mmCIF file of C-alpha atoms and ligand atoms in Angstrom:
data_model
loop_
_atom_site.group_PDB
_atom_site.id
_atom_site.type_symbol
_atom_site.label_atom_id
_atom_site.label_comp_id
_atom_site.label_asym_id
_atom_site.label_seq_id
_atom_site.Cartn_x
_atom_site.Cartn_y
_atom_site.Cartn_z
ATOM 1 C CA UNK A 1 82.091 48.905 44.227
ATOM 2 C CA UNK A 2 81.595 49.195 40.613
ATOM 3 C CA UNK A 3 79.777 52.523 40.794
ATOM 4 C CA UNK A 4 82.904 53.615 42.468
ATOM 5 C CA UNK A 5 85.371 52.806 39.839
ATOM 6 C CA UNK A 6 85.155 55.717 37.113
ATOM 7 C CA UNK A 7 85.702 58.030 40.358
ATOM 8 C CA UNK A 8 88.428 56.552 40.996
ATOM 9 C CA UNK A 9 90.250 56.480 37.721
ATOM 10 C CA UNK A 10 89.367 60.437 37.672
ATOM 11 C CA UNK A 11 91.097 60.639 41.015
ATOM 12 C CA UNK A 12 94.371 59.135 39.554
ATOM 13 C CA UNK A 13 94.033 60.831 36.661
ATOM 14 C CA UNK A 14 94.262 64.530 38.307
ATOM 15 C CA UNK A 15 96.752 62.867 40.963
ATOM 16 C CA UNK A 16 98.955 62.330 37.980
ATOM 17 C CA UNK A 17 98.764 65.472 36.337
ATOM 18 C CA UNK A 18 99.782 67.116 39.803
ATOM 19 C CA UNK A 19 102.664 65.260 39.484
ATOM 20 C CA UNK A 20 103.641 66.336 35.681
ATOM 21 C CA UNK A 21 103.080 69.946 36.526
ATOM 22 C CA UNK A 22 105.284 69.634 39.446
ATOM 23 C CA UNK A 23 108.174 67.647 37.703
ATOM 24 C CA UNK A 24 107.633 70.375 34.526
ATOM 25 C CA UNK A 25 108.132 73.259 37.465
ATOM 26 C CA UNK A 26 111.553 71.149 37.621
ATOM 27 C CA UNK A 27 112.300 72.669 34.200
ATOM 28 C CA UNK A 28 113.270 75.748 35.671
ATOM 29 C CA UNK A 29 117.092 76.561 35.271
ATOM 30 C CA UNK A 30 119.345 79.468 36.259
ATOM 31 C CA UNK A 31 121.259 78.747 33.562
ATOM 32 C CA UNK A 32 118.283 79.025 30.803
ATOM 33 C CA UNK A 33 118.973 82.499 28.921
ATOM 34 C CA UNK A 34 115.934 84.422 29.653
ATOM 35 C CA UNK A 35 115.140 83.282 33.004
ATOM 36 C CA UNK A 36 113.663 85.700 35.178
ATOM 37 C CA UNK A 37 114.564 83.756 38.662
ATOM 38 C CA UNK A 38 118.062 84.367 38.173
ATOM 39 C CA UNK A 39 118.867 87.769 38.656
ATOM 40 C CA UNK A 40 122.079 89.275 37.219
ATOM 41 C CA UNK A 41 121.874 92.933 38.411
ATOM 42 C CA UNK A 42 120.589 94.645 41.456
ATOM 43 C CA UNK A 43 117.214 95.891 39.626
ATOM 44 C CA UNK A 44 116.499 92.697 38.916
ATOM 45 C CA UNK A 45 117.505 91.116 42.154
ATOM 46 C CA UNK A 46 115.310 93.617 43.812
ATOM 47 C CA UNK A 47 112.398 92.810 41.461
ATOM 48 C CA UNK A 48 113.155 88.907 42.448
ATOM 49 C CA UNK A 49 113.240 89.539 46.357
ATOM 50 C CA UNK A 50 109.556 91.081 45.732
ATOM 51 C CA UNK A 51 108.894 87.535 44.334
ATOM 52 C CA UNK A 52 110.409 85.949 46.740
ATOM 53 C CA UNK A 53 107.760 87.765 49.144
ATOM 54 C CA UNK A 54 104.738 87.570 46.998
ATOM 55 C CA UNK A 55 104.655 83.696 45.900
ATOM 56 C CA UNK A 56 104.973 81.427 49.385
ATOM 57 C CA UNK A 57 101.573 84.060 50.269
ATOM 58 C CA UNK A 58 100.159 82.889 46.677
ATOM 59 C CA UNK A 59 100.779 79.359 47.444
ATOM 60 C CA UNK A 60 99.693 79.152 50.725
ATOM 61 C CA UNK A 61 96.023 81.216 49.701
ATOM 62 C CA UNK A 62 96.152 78.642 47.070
ATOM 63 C CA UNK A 63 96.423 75.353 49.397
ATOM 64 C CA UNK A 64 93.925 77.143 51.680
ATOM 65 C CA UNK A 65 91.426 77.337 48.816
ATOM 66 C CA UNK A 66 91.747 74.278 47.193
ATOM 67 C CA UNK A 67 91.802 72.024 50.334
ATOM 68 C CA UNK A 68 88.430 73.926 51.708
ATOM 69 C CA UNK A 69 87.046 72.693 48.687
ATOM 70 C CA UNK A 70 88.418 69.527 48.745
ATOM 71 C CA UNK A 71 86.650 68.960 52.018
ATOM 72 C CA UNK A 72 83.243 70.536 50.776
ATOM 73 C CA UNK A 73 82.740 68.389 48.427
ATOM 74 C CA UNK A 74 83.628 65.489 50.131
ATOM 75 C CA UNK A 75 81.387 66.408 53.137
ATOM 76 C CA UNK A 76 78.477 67.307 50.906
ATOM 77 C CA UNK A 77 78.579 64.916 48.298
ATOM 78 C CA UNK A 78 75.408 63.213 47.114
ATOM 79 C CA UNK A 79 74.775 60.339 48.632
ATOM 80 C CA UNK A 80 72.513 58.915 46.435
ATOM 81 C CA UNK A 81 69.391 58.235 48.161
ATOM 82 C CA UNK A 82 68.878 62.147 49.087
ATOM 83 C CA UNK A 83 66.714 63.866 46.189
ATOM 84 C CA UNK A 84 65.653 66.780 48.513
ATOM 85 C CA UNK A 85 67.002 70.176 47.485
ATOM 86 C CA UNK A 86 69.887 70.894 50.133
ATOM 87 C CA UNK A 87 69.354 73.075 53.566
ATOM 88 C CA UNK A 88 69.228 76.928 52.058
ATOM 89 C CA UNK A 89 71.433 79.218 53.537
ATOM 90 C CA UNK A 90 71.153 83.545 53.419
ATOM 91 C CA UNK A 91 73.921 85.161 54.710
ATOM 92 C CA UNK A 92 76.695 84.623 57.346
ATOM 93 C CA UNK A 93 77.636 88.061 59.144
ATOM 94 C CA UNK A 94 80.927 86.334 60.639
ATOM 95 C CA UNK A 95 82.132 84.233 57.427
ATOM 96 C CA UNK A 96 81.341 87.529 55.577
ATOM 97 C CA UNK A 97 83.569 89.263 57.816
ATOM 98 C CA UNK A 98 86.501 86.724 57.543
ATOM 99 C CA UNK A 99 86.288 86.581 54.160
ATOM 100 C CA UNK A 100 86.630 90.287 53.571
ATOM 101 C CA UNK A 101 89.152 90.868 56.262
ATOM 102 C CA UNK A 102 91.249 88.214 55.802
ATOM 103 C CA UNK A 103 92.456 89.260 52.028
ATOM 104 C CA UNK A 104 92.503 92.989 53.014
ATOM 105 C CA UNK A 105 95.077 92.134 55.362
ATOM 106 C CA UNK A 106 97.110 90.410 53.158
ATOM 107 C CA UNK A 107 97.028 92.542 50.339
ATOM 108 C CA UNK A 108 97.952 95.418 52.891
ATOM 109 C CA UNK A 109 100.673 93.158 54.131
ATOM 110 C CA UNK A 110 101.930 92.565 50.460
ATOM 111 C CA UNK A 111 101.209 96.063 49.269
ATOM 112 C CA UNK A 112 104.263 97.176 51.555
ATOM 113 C CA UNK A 113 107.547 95.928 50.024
ATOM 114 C CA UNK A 114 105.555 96.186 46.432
ATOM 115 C CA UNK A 115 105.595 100.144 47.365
ATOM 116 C CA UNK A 116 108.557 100.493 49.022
ATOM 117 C CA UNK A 117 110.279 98.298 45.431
ATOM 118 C CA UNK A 118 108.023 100.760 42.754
ATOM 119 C CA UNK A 119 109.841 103.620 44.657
ATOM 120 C CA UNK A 120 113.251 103.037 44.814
ATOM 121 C CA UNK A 121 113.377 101.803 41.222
ATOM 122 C CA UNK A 122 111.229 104.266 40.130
ATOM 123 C CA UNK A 123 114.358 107.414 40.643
ATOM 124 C CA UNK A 124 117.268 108.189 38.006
ATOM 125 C CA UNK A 125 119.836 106.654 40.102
ATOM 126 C CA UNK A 126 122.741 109.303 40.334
ATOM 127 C CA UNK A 127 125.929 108.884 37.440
ATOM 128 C CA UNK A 128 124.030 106.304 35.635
ATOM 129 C CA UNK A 129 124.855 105.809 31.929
ATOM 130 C CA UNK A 130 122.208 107.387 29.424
ATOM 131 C CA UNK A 131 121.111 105.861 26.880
ATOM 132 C CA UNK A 132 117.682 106.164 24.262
ATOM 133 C CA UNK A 133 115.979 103.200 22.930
ATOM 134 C CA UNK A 134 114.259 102.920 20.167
ATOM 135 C CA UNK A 135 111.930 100.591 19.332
ATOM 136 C CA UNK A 136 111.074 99.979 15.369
ATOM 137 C CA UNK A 137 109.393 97.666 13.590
ATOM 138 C CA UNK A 138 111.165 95.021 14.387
ATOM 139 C CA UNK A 139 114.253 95.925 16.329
ATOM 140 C CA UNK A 140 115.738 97.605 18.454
ATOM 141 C CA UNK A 141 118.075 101.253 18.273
ATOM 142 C CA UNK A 142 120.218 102.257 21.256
ATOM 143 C CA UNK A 143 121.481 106.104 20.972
ATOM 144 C CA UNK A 144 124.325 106.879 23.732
ATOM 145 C CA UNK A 145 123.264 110.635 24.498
ATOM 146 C CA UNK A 146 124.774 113.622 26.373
ATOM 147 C CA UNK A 147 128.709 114.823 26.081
ATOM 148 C CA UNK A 148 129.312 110.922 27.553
ATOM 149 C CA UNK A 149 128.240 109.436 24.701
ATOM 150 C CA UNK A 150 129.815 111.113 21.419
ATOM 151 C CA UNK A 151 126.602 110.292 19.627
ATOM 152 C CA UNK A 152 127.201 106.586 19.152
ATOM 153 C CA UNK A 153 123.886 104.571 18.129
ATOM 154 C CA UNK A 154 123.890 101.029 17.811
ATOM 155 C CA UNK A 155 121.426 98.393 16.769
ATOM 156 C CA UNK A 156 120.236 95.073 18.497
ATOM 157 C CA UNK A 157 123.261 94.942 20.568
ATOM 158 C CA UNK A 158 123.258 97.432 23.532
ATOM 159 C CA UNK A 159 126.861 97.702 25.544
ATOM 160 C CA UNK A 160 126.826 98.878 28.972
ATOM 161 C CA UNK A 161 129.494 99.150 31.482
ATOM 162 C CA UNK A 162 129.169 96.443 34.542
ATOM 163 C CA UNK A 163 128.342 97.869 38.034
ATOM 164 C CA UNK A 164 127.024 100.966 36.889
ATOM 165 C CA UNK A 165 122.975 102.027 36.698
ATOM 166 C CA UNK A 166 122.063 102.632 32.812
ATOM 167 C CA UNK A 167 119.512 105.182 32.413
ATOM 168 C CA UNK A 168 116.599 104.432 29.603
ATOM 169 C CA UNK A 169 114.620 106.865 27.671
ATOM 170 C CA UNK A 170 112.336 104.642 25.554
ATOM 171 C CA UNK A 171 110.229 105.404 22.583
ATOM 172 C CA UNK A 172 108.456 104.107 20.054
ATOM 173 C CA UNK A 173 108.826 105.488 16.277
ATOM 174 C CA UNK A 174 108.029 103.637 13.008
ATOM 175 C CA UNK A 175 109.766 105.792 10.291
ATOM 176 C CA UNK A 176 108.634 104.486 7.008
ATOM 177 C CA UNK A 177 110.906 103.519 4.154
ATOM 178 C CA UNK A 178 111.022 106.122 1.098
ATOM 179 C CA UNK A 179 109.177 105.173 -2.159
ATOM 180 C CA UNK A 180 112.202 106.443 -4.031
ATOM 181 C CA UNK A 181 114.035 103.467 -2.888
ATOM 182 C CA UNK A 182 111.907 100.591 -3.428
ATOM 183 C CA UNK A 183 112.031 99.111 -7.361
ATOM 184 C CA UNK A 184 109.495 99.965 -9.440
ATOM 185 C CA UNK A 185 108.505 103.164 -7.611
ATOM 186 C CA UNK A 186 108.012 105.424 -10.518
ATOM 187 C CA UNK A 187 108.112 108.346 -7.850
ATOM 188 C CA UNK A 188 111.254 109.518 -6.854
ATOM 189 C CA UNK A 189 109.311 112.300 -4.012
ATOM 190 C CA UNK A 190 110.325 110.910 -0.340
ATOM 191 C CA UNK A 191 106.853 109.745 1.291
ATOM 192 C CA UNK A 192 106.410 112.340 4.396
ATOM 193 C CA UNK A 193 108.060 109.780 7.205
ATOM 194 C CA UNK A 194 104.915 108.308 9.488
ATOM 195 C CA UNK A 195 106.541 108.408 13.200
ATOM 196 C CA UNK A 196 103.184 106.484 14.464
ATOM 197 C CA UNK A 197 104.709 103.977 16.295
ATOM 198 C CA UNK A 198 103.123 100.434 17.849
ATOM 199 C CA UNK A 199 103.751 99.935 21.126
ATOM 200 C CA UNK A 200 106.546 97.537 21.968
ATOM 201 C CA UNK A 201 107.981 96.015 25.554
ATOM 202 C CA UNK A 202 111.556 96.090 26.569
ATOM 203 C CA UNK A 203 112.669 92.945 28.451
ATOM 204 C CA UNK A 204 115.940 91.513 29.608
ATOM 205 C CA UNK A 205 114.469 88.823 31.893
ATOM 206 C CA UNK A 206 117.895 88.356 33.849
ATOM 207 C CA UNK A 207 118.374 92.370 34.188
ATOM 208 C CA UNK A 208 115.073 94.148 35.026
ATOM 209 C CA UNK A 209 111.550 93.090 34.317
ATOM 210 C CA UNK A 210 109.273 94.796 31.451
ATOM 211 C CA UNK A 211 108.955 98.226 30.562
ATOM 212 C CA UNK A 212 105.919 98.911 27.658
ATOM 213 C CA UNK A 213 107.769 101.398 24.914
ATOM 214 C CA UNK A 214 104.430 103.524 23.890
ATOM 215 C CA UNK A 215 103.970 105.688 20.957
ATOM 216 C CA UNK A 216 103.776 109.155 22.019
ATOM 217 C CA UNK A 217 105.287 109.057 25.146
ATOM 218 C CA UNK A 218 109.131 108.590 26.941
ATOM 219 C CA UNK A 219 109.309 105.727 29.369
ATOM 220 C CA UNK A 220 111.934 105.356 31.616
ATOM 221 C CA UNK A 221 113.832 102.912 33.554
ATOM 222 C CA UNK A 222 117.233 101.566 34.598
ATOM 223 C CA UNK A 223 119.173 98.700 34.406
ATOM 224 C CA UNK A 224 122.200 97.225 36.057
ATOM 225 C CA UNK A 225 124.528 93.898 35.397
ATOM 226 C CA UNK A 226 127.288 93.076 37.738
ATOM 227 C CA UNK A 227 129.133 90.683 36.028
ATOM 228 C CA UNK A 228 130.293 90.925 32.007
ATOM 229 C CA UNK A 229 128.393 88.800 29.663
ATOM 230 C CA UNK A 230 125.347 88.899 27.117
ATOM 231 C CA UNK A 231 122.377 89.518 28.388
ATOM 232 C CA UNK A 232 119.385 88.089 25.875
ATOM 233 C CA UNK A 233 116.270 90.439 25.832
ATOM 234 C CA UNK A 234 113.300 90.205 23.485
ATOM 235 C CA UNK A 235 109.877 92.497 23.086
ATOM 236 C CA UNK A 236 107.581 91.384 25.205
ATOM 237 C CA UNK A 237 104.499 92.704 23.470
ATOM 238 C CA UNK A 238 102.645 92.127 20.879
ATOM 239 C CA UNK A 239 103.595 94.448 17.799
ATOM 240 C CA UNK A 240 102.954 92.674 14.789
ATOM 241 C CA UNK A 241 104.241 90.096 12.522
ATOM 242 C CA UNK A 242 107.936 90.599 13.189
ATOM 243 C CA UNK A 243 107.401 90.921 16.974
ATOM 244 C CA UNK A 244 108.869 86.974 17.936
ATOM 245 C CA UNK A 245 111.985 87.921 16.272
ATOM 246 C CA UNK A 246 112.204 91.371 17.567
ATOM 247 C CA UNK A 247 115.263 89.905 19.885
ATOM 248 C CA UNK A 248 118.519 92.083 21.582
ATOM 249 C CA UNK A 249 121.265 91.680 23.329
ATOM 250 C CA UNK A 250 122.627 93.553 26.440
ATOM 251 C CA UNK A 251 126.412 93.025 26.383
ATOM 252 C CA UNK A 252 127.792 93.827 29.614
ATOM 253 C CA UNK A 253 131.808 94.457 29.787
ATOM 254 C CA UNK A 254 134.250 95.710 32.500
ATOM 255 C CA UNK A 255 134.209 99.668 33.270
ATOM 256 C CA UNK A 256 137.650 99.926 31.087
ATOM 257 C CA UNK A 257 136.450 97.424 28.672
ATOM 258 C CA UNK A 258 133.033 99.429 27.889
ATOM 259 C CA UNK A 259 135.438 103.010 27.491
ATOM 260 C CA UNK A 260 137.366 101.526 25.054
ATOM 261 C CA UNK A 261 134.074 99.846 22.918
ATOM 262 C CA UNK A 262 132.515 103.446 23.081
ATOM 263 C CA UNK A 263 135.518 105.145 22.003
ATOM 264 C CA UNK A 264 135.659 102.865 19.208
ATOM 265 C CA UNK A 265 132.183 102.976 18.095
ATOM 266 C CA UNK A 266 132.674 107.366 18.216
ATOM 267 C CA UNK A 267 135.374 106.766 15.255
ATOM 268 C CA UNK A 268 134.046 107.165 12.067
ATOM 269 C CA UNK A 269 133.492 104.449 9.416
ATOM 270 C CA UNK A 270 136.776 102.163 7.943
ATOM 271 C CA UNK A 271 137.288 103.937 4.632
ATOM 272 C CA UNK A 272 140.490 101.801 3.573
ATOM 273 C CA UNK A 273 138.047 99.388 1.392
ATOM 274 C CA UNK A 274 139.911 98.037 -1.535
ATOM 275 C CA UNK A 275 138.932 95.447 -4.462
ATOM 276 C CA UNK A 276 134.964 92.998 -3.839
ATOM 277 C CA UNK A 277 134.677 95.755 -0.440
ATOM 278 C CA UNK A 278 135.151 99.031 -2.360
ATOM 279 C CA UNK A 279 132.901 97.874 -5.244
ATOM 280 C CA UNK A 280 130.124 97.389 -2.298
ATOM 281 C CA UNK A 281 131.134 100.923 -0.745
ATOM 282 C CA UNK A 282 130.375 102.200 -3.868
ATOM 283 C CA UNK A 283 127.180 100.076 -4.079
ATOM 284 C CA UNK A 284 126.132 101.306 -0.989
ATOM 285 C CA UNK A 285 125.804 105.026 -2.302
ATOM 286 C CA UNK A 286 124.178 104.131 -5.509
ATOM 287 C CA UNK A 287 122.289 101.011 -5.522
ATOM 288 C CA UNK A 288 119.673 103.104 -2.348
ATOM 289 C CA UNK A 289 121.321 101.669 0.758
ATOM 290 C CA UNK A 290 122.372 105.402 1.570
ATOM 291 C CA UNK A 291 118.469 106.704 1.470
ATOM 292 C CA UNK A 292 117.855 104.782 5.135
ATOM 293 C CA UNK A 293 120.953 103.750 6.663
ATOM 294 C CA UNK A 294 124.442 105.846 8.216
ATOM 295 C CA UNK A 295 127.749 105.316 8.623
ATOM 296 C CA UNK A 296 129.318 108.354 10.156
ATOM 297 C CA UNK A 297 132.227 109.558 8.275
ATOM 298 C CA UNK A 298 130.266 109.803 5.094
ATOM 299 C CA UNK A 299 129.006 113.188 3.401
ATOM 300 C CA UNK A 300 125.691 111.434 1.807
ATOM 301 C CA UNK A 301 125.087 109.507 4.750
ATOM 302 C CA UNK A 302 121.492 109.655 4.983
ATOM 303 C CA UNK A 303 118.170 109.246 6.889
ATOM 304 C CA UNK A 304 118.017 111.771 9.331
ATOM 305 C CA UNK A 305 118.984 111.545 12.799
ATOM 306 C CA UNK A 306 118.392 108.534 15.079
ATOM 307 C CA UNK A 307 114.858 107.370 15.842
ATOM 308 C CA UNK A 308 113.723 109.071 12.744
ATOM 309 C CA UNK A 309 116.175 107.262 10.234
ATOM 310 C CA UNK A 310 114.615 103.945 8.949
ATOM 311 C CA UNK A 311 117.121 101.558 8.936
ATOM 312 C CA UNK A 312 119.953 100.598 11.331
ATOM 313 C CA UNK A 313 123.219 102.599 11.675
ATOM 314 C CA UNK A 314 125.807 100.689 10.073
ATOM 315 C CA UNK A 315 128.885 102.449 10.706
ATOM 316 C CA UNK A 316 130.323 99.625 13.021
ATOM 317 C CA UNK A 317 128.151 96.656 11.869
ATOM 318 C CA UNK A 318 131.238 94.035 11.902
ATOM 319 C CA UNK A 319 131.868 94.761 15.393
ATOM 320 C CA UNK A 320 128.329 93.468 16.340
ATOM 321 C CA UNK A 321 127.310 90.109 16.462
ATOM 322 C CA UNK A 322 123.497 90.214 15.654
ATOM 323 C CA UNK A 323 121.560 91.695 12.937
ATOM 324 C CA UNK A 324 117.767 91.637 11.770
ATOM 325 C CA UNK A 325 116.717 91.792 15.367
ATOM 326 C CA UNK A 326 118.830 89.389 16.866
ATOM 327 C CA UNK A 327 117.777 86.927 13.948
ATOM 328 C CA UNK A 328 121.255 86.485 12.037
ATOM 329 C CA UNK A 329 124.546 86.305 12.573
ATOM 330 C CA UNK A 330 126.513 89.494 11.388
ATOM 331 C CA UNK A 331 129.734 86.860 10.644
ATOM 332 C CA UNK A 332 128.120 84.643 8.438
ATOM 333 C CA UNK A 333 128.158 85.981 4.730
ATOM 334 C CA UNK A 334 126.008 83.724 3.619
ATOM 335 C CA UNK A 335 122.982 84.830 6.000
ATOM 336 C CA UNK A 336 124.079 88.252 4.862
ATOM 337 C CA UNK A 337 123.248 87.017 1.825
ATOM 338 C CA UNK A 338 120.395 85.960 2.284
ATOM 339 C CA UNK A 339 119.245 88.981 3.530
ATOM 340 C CA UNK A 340 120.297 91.299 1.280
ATOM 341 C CA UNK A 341 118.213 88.736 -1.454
ATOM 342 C CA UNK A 342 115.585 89.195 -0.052
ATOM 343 C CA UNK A 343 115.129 90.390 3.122
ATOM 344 C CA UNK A 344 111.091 89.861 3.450
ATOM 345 C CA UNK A 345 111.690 85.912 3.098
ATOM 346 C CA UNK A 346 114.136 85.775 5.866
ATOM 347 C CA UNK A 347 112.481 87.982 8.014
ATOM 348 C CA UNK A 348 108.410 89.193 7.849
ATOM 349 C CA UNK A 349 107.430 91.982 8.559
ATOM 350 C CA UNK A 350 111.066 93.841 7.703
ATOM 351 C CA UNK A 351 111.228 97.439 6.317
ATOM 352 C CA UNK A 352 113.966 96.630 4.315
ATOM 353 C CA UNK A 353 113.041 96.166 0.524
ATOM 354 C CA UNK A 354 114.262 93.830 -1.949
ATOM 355 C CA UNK A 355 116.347 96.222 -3.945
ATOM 356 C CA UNK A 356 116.725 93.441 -6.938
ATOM 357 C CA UNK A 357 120.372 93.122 -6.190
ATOM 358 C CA UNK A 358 122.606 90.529 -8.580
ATOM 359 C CA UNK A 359 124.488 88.245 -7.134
ATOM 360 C CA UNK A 360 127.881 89.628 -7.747
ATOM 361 C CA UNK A 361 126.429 93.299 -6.084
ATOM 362 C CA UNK A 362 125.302 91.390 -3.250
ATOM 363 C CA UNK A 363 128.692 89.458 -2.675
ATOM 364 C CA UNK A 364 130.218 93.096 -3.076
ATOM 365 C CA UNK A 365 128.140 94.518 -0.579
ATOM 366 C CA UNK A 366 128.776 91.180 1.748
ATOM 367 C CA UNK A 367 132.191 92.097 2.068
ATOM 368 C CA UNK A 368 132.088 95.842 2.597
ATOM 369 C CA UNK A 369 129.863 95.230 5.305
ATOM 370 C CA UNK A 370 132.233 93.109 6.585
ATOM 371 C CA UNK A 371 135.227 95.324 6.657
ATOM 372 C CA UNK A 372 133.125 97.757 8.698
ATOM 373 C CA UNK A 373 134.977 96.518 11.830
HETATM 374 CU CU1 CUA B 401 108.141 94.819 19.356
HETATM 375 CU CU2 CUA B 401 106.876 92.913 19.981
#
């Protein structure tokens, strides 16, 4: 009896952690931000149906597997008086044969809807929404392309219309800050822009599953939401130190609703700034804020075009929510603050220099960015 106790207490101790794992599977919530089960869009809903196929078959090989066991070692067990080496066995043409034939079949049964699912998402779906993303180091840029989309780029927020497929051409670009702009650079000669991007992934668990944005090349896919709402999406790969805060939204509004954010977001720039607002406007232009970021409307708006301009476009920034890649809240001055103090402490990794800013500049520059409705 004795011998037979540690086995025992071994016994419980995996019976218990069976049940932890399964009341931890109880964690699970629809109602958890980023949780892929819940699907809020027909992309992802087909993506979940595929699931929906794929698991019961990964549980049940499971079961199979782990109960076979079970019963080989039970059957064969030492019994403690046998020292012989055990009956030797070479080959077993018909377990062989079930062994090999059995798993075809299911991965053939399996491979099916996975095919038929790669297919039909892998087509432009007809009047869809286009849109290019962007991914930097660390965030996100969303340009709204063709005649459609008036040439409106946003950053960490992207706005789509509800019901309607959204069309994704994804890159990845790394534009590097000029030395001109960073303190203490004697040279005032604009480095030659590195494009080498890192390779990022684009996930909106509730939406669509993961696309890989890769250096060098244009990945597509599409996305759909049928009911208004946000939408929280992060990178999903690895891309350095500023990839766990490398966070978006995907703010989903009614048809009408989306029209009248994207005819907004074509105007140009608030340039009604008076008093603490136009002292930051003017900031903006002279203290190097101008060298990586735009706001359409302005003559020295600088930085290139999209994808190759280093910073985000700020024309609209009060009418987002999130800046820094999702990190802050574009509201609160005092994160703003913070930011604009110095950005690297807030955020690692960030391409944004400290530009040595006094307080008074950066409360200035607080509340132009503010007025940038
Ligand atoms: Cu971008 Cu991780």
């Amino acid at each position: 009896m004795r011998a037979g106790r540690p086995r025992r207490s071994g016994l419980i101790g995996w019976a218990l952690l069976a049940v932890a794992m399964l009341l931890l599977a109880g964690c699970a919530n629809a109602d958890l931000p980023q949780d892929a089960l819940s699907p809020e869009g027909p992309v992802a809903r087909q993506q979940d149906q595929l699931w929906d196929i794929v698991y019961p078959i990964a549980i049940g090989v499971f079961v199979f597997v782990q109960l076979g066991l079970l019963v080989v070692m039970w059957r064969f067990r030492s019994r403690g008086d046998d020292t012989a080496i055990p009956h030797q066995l070479h080959g077993n043409t018909k377990l062989e044969l079930l062994w090999t034939i059995i798993p075809a079949l299911i991965l053939a049964i399996i491979a099916v809807p996975t095919t038929r699912t790669i297919f039909a998402l892998a087509d432009e779906p007809d009047d869809a929404l286009q849109v290019r993303v962007i991914g930097k180091q660390f965030w996100w840029e969303f340009e709204y392309t063709g005649e459609e989309g008036q040439g409106v780029v946003t950053a960490n927020e992207l706005h789509i219309p509800t019901g309607r497929p959204v069309f994704l051409s994804m890159e990845a670009l790394s534009p590097q800050i000029p030395d001109s702009v960073v303190p203490g650079e004697e040279s005032d000669e604009r480095n030659p822009q590195s494009l080498d991007g890192v390779i990022h992934s684009f996930w909106v668990p509730k939406l669509a599953g993961k696309q890989d944005v890769v250096p060098g090349h244009v990945r597509t896919m599409y996305i759909e939401a049928d009911n208004p709402g946000r939408y929280e999406g992060q990178c999903a790969e690895f891309c350095g130190i500023g990839h766990a805060v490398m966070r978006f939204e995907v703010v989903a509004h009614d048809p009408g609703d989306f029209e009248e954010w994207l005819t907004a977001q074509a105007e140009p720039a608030f340039d009604g700034q008076s008093g603490l607002a136009a002292q930051g406007k003017e900031l903006f232009e002279t203290a190097g804020c101008i060298a990586c970021h735009a706001i359409n409307g302005y003559e020295t708006s600088g930085g290139g075009a999209a994808g190759v301009r280093v910073g985000p476009n700020l024309t609209h920034f009060a009418s987002r929510s999130i800046f820094a890649g999702g990190l802050f809240d574009n509201s609160d001055a005092e994160q703003l603050a913070a930011w604009l103090r110095d950005p690297q402490s807030v955020k690692q990794g960030a391409q944004m220099p400290n530009l040595g800013l006094s307080e008074e500049q950066i409360e200035a520059l607080v509340a132009y960015l503010q007025s940038l409705k």
